[in-house]
PDB file of C-alpha atoms in Angstrom:
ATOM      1  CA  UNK U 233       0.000   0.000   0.000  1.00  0.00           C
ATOM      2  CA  UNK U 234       3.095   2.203   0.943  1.00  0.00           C
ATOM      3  CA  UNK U 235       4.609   1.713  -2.502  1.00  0.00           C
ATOM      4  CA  UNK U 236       1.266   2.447  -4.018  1.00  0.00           C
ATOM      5  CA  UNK U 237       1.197   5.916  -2.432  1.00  0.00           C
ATOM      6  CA  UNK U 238       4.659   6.514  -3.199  1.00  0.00           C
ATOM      7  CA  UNK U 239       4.028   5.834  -7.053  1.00  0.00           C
ATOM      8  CA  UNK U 240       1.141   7.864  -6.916  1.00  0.00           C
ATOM      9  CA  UNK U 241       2.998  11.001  -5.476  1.00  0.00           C
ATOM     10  CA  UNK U 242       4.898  10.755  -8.049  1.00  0.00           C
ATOM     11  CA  UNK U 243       2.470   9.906 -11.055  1.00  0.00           C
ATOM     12  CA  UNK U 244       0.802  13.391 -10.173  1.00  0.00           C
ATOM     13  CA  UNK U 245       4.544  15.548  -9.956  1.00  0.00           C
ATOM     14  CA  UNK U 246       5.120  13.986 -13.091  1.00  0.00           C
ATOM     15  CA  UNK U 247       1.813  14.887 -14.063  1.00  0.00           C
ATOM     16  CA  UNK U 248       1.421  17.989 -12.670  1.00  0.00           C
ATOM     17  CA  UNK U 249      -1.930  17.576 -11.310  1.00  0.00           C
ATOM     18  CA  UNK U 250      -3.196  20.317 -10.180  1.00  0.00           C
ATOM     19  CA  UNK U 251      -6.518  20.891  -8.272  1.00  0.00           C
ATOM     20  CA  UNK U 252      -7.403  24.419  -8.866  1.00  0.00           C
ATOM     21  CA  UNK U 253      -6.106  27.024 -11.389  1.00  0.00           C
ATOM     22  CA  UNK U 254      -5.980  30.517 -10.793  1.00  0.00           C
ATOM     23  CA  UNK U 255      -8.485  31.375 -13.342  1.00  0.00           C
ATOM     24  CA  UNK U 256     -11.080  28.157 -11.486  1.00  0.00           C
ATOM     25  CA  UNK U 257     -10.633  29.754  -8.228  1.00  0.00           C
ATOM     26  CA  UNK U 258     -11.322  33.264  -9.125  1.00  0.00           C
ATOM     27  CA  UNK U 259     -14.527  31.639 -10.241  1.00  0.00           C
ATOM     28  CA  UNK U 260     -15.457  31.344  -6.784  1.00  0.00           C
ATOM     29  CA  UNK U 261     -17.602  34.159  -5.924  1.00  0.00           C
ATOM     30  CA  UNK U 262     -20.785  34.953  -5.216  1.00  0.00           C
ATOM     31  CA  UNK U 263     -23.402  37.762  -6.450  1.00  0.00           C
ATOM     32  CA  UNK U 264     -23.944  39.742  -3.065  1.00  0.00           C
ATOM     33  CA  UNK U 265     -27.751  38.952  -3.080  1.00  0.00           C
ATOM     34  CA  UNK U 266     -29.687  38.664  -0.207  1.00  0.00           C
ATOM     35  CA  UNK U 267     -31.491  34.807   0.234  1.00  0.00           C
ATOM     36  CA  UNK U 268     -34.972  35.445   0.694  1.00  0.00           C
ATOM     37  CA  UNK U 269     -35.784  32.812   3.797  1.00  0.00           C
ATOM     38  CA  UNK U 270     -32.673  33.831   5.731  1.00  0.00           C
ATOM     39  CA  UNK U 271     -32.227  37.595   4.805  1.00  0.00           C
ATOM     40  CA  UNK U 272     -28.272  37.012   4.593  1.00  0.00           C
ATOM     41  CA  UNK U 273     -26.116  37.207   1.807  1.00  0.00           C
ATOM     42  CA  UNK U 274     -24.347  34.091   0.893  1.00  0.00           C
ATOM     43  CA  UNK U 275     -19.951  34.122   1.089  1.00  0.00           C
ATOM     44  CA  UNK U 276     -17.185  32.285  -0.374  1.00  0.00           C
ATOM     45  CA  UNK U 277     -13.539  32.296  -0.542  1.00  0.00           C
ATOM     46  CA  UNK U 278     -10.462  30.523  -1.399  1.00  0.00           C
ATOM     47  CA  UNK U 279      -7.361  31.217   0.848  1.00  0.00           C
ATOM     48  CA  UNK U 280      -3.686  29.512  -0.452  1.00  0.00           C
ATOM     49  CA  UNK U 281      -2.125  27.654   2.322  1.00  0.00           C
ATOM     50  CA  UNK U 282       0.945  26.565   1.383  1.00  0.00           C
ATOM     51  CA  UNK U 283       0.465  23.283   0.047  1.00  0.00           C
ATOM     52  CA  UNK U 284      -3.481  23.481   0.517  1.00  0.00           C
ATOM     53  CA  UNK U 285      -6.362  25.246  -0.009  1.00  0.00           C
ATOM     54  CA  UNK U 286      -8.864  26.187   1.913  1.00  0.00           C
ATOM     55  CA  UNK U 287     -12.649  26.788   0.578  1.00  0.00           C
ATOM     56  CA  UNK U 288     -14.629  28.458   3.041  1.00  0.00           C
ATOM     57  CA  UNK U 289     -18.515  29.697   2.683  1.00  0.00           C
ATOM     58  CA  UNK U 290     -21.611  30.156   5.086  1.00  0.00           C
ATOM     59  CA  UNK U 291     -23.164  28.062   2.566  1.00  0.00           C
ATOM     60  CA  UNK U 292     -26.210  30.215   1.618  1.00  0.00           C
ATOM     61  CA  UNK U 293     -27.094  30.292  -2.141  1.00  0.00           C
ATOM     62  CA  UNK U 294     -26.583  33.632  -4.099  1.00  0.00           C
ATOM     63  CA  UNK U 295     -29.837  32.922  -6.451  1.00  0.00           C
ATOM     64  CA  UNK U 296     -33.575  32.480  -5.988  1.00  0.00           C
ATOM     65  CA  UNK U 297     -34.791  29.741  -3.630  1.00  0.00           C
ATOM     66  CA  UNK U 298     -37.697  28.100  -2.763  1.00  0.00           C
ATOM     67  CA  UNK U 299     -40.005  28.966   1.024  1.00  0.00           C
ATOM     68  CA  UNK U 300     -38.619  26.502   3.449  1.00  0.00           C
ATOM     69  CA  UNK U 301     -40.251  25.262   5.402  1.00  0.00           C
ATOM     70  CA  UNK U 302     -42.448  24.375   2.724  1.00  0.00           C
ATOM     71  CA  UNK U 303     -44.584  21.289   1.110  1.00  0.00           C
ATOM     72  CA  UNK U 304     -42.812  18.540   1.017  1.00  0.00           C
ATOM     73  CA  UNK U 305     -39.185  19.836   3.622  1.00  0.00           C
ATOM     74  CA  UNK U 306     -39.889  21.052   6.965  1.00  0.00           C
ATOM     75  CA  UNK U 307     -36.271  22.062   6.964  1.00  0.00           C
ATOM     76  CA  UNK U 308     -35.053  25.990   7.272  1.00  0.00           C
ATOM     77  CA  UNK U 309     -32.020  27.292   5.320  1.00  0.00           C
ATOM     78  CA  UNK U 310     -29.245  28.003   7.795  1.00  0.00           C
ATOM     79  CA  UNK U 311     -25.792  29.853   8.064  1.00  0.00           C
ATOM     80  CA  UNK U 312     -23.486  27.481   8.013  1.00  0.00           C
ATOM     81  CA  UNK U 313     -19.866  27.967   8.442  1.00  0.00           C
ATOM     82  CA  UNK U 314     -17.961  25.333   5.734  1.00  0.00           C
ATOM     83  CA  UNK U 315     -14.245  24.931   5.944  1.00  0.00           C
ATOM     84  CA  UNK U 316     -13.029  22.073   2.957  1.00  0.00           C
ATOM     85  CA  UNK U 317      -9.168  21.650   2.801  1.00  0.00           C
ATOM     86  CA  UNK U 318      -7.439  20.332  -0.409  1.00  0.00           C
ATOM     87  CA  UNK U 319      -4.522  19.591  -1.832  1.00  0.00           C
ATOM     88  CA  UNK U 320      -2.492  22.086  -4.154  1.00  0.00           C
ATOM     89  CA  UNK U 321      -1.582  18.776  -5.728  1.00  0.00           C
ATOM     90  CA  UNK U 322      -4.082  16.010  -5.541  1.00  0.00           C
ATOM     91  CA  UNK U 323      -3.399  12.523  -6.047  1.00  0.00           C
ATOM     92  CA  UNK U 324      -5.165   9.329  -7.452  1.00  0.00           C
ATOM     93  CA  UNK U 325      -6.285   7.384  -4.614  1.00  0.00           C
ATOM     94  CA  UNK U 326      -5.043   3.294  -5.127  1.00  0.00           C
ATOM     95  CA  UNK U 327      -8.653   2.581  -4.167  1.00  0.00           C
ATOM     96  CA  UNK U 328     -11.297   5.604  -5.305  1.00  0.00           C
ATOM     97  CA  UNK U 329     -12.649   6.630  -2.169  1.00  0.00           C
ATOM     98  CA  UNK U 330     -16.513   6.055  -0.855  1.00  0.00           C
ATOM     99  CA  UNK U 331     -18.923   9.019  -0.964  1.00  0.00           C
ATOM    100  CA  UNK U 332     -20.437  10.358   2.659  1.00  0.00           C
ATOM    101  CA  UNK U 333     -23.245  11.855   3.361  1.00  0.00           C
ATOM    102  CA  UNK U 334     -23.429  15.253   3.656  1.00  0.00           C
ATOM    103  CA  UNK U 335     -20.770  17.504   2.067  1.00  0.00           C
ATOM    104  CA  UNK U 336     -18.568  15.951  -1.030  1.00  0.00           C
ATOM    105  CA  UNK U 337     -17.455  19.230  -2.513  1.00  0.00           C
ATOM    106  CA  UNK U 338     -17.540  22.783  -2.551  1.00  0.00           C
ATOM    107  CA  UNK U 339     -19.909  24.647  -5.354  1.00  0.00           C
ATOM    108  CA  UNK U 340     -18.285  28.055  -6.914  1.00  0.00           C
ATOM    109  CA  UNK U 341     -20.800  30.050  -4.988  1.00  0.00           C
ATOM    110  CA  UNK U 342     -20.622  28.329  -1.800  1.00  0.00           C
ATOM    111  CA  UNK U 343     -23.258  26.335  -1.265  1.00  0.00           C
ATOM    112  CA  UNK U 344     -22.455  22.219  -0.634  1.00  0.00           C
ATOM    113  CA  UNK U 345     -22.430  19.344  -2.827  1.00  0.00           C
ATOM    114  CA  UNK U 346     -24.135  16.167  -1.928  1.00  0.00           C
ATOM    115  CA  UNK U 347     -23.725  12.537  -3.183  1.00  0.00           C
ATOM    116  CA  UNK U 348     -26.945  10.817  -4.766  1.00  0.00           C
ATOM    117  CA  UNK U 349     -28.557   9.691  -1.804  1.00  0.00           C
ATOM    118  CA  UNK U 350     -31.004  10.518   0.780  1.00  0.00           C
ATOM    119  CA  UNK U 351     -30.749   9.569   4.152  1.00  0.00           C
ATOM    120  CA  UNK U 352     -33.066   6.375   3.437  1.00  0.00           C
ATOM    121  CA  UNK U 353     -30.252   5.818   0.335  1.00  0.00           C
ATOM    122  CA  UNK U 354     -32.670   6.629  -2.153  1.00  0.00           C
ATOM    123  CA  UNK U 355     -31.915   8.087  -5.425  1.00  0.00           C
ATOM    124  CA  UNK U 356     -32.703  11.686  -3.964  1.00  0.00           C
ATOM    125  CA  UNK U 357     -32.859  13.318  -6.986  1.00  0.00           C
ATOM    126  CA  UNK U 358     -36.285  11.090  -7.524  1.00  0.00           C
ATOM    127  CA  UNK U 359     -37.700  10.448  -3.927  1.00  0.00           C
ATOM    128  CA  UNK U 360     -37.188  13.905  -2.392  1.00  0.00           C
ATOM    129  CA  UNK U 361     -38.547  17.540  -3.368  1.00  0.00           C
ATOM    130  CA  UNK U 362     -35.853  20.854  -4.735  1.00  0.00           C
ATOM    131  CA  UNK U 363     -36.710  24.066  -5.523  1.00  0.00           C
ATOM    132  CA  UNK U 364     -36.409  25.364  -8.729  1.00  0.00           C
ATOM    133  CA  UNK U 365     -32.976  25.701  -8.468  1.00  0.00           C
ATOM    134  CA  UNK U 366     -32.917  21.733  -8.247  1.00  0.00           C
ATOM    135  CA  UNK U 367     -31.756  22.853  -4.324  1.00  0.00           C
ATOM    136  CA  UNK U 368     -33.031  22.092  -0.917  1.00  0.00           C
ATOM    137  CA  UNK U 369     -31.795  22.188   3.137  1.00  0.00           C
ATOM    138  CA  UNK U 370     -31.660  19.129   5.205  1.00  0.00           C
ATOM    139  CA  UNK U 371     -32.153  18.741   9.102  1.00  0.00           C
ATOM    140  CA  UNK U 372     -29.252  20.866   9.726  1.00  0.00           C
ATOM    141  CA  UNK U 373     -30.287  23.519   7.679  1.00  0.00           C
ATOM    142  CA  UNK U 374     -27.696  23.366   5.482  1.00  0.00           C
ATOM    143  CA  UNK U 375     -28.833  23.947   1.572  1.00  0.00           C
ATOM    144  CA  UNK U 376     -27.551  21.720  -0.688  1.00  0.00           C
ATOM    145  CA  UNK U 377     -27.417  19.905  -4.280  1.00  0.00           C
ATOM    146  CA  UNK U 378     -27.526  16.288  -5.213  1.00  0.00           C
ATOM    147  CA  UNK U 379     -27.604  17.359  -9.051  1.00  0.00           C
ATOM    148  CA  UNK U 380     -27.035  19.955 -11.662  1.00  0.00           C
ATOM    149  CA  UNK U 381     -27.459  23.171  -9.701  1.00  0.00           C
ATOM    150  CA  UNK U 382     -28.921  24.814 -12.957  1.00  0.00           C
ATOM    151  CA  UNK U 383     -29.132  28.504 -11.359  1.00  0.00           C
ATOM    152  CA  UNK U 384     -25.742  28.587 -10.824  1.00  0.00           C
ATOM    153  CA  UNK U 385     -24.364  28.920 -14.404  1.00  0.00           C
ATOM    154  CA  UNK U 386     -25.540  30.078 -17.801  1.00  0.00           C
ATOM    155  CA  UNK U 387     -25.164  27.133 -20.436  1.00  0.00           C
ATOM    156  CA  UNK U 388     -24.245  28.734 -23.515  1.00  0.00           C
ATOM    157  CA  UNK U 389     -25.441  26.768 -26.673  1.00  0.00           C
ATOM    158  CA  UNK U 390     -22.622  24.916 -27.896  1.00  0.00           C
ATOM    159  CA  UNK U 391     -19.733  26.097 -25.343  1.00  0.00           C
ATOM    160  CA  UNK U 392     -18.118  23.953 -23.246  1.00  0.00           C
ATOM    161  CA  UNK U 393     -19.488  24.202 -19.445  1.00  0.00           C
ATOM    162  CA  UNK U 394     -17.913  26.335 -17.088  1.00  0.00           C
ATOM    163  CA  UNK U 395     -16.433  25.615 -13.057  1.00  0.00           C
ATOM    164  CA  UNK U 396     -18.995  24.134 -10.988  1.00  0.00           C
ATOM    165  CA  UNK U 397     -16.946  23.465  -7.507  1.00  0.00           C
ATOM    166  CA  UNK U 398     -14.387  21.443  -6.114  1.00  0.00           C
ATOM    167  CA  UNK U 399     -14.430  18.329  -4.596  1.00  0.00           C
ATOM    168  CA  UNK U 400     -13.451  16.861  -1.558  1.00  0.00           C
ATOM    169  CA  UNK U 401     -10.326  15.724  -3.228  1.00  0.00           C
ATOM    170  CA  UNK U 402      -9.069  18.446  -4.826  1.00  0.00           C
ATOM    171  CA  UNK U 403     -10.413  17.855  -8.294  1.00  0.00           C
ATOM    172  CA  UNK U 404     -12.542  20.152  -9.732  1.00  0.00           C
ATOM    173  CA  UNK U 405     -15.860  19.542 -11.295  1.00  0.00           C
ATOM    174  CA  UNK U 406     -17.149  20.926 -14.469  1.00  0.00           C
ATOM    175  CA  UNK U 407     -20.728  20.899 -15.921  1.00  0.00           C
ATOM    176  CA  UNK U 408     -21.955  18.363 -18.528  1.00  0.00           C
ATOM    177  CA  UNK U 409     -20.859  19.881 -21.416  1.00  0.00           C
ATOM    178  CA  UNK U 410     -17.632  18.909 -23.016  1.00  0.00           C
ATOM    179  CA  UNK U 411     -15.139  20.975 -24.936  1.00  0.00           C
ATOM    180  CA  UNK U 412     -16.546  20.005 -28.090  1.00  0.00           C
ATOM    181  CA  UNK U 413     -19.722  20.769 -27.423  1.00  0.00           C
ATOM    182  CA  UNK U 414     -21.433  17.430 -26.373  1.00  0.00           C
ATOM    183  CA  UNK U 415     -23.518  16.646 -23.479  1.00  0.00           C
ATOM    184  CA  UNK U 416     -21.961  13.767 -21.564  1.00  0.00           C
ATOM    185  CA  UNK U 417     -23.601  11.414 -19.750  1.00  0.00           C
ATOM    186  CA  UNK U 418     -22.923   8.899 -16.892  1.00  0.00           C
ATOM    187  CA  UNK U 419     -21.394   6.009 -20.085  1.00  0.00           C
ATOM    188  CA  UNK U 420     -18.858   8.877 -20.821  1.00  0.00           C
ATOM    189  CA  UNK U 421     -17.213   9.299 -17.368  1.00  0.00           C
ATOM    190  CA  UNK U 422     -15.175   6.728 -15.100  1.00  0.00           C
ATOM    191  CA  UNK U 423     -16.620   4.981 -12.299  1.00  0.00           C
ATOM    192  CA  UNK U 424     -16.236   8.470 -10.432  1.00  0.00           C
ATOM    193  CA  UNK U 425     -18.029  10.080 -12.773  1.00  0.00           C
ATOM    194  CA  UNK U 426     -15.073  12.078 -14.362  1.00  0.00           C
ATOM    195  CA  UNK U 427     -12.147  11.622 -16.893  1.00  0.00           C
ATOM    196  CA  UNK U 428      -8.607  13.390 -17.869  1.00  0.00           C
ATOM    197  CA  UNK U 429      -8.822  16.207 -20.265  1.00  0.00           C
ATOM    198  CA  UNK U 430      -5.059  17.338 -21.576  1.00  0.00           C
ATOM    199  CA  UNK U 431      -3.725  15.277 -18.526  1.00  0.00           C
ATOM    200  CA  UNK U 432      -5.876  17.309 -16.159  1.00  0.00           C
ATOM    201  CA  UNK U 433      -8.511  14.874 -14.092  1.00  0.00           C
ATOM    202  CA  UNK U 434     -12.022  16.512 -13.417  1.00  0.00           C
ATOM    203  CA  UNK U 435     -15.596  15.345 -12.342  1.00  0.00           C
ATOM    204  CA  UNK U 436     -18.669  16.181 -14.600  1.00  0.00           C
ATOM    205  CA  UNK U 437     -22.199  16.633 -13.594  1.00  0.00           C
ATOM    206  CA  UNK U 438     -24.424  15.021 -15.352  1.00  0.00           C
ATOM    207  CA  UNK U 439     -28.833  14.680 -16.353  1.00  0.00           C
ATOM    208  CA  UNK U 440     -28.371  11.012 -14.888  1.00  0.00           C
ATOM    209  CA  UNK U 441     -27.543   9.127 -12.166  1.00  0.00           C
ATOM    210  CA  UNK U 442     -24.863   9.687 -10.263  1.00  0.00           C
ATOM    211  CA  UNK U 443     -25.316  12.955 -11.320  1.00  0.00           C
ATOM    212  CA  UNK U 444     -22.444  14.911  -9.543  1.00  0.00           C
ATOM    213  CA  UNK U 445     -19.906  12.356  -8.142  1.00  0.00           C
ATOM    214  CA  UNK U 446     -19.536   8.626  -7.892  1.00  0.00           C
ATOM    215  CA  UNK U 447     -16.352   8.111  -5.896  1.00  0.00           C
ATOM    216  CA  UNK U 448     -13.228  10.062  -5.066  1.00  0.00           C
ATOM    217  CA  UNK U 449     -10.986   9.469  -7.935  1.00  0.00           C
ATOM    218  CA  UNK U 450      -8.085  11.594  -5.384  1.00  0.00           C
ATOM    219  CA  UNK U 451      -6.774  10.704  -1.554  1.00  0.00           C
ATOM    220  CA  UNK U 452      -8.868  12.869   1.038  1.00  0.00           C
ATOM    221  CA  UNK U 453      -6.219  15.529   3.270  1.00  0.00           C
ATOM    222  CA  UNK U 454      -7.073  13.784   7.132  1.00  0.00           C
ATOM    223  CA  UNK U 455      -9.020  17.236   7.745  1.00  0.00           C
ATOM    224  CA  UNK U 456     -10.956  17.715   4.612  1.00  0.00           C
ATOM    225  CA  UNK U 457     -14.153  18.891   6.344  1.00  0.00           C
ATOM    226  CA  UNK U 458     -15.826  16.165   5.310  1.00  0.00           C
ATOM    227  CA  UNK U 459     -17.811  13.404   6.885  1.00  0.00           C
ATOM    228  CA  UNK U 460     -15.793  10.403   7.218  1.00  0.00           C
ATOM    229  CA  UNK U 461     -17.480   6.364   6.236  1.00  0.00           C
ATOM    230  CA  UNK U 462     -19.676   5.742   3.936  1.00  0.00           C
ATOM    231  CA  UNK U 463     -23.337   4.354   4.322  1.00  0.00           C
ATOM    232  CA  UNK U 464     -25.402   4.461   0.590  1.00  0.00           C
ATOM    233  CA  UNK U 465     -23.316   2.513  -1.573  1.00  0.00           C
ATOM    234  CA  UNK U 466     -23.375   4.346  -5.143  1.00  0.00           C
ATOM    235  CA  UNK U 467     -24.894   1.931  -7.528  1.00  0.00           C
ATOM    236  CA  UNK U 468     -23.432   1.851 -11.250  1.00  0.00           C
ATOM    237  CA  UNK U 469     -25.485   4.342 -13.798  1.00  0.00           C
ATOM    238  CA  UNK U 470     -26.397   0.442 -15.713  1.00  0.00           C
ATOM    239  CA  UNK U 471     -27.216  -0.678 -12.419  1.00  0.00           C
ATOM    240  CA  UNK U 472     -29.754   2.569 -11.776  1.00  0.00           C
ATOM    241  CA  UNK U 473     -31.097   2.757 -15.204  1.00  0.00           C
ATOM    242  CA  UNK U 474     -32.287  -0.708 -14.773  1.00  0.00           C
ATOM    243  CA  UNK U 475     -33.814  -0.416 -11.517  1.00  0.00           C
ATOM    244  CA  UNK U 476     -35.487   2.931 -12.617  1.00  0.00           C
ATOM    245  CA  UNK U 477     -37.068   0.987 -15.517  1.00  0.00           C
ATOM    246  CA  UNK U 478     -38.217  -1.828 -13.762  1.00  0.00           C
ATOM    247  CA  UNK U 479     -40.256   1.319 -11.634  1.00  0.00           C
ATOM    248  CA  UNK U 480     -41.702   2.670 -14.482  1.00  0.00           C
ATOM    249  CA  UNK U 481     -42.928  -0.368 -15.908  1.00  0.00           C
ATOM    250  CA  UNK U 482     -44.810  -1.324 -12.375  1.00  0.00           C
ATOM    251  CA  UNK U 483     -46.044   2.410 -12.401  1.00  0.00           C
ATOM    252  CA  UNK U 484     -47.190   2.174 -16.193  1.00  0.00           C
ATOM    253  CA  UNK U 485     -48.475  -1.672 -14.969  1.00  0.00           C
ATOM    254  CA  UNK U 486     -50.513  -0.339 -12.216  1.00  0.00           C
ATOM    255  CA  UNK U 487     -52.214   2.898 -14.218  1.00  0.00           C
ATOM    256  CA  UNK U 488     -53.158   0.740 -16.687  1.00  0.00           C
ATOM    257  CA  UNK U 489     -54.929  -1.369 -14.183  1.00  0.00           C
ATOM    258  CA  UNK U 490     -56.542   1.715 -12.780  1.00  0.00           C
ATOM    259  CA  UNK U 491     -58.283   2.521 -16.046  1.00  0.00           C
ATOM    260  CA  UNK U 492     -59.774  -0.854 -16.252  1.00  0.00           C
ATOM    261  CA  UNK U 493     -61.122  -0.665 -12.751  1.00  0.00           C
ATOM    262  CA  UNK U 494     -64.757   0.758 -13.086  1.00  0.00           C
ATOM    263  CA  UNK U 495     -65.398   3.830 -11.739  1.00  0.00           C
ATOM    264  CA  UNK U 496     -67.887   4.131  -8.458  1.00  0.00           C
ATOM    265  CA  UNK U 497     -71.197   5.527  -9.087  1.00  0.00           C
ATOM    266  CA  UNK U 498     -72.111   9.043  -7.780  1.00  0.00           C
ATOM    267  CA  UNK U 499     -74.583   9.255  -5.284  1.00  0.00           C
TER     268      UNK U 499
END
């Protein structure tokens, strides 16, 4: 395992991996506006230390949200106080690394990345409710995304997608456009849901599941700010596409059933 590490270290100086550019983390920034729930304007910032960075945000979104409490999440939209520590340098993990709950990355504007799951390990982007803004808070209040967070870029027609955030890891993550212009899905992308692009590794977010990540391609810093074991194993996008089938087809089964059941008589 040693020697693994060791060969890694020095894959990535060979490599020059990198996790953020100057140009990526001047995209972190937010637009000063005021969240409507909460009344407070949402923060981020990326301070260089040394051989890390450190992302730090109150985690409150910079665009239009939904009322919360509201149908559907009792939950409020909270201040939160997010610290995630990468390195200048990340490195491929010998084993990709499990996703926790809560917190897997960083978005540009703050506000936290989740894996696929809710806390029943549910495909959350199906079982639970999001605003508009495909966001919503959880227990602690913290907002979050478990897919494309749609109000937090434009998508120009044919351009490649900008920065979305940073992971856990150090990589960054991009949108689902690629630089040619194609929209990539899950059978593009690795097992973590990203690939190498002019030796540079990166995550992509994507219309299906796993949507954001599906592993940590990169070794975690000990004090990420992260969540540490795992508990909703991510399922491969075959895997999921099969599963989500088989649900249609009982749904489809069971309102076809429900137009051959005659109706009751009024009065």
């Amino acid at each position: 395992m040693q020697l693994c590490l060791q060969l890694a270290v020095m894959a990535a100086a060979c490599l020059g991996l990198h996790a953020l550019t100057q140009d990526e983390i001047a995209q972190f920034r937010t637009q000063g506006t005021f969240e409507a729930n909460t009344g407070i304007a949402g923060w981020v910032e990326v301070e260089d230390a040394g051989r890390k960075l450190y992302v730090k945000s109150n985690g409150i979104p910079d665009h239009s949200t939904g009322r919360f409490p509201g149908v559907g999440n009792p939950n409020q939209i909270q201040e939160q106080n997010f610290i995630l520590r990468v390195k200048k340098n990340p490195v491929y993990a010998d084993t990709p690394g499990c996703l926790p709950m809560g917190p897997v990355g960083l978005a540009v504007n703050g506000v936290p990345l989740y894996n696929p799951h809710s806390h029943l390990c549910e495909d959350a982007v199906i079982s639970e409710r999001f605003d508009s803004c495909h966001g919503h808070p959880d227990m602690p209040g913290k907002y979050h995304y478990h897919q494309n967070p749609i109000c937090l870029y434009r998508q120009e027609d044919g351009q490649a997608s900008p920065l979305v955030g940073v992971a856990a890891d150090g990589f960054p993550i991009y949108g689902p456009v690629d630089e040619s212009g194609r929209t990539l899905t899950s059978a593009d992308l690795d097992q973590c849901h990203g690939r190498e692009v002019n030796g540079q590794y990166r995550y992509h977010i994507t219309a299906d599941y796993p949507y954001i990540l599906g592993c940590f391609k990169g070794v975690l810093l000990p004090d990420a700010g992260v969540n540490r074991g795992c508990r909703c194993a991510v399922r491969s996008a075959a895997r999921q596409k099969s599963l989500l089938d088989v649900l249609r087809n009982i749904a489809d089964e069971r309102k076809q059933e429900a137009r051959r059941e005659p109706l009751d008589p009024i009065g």
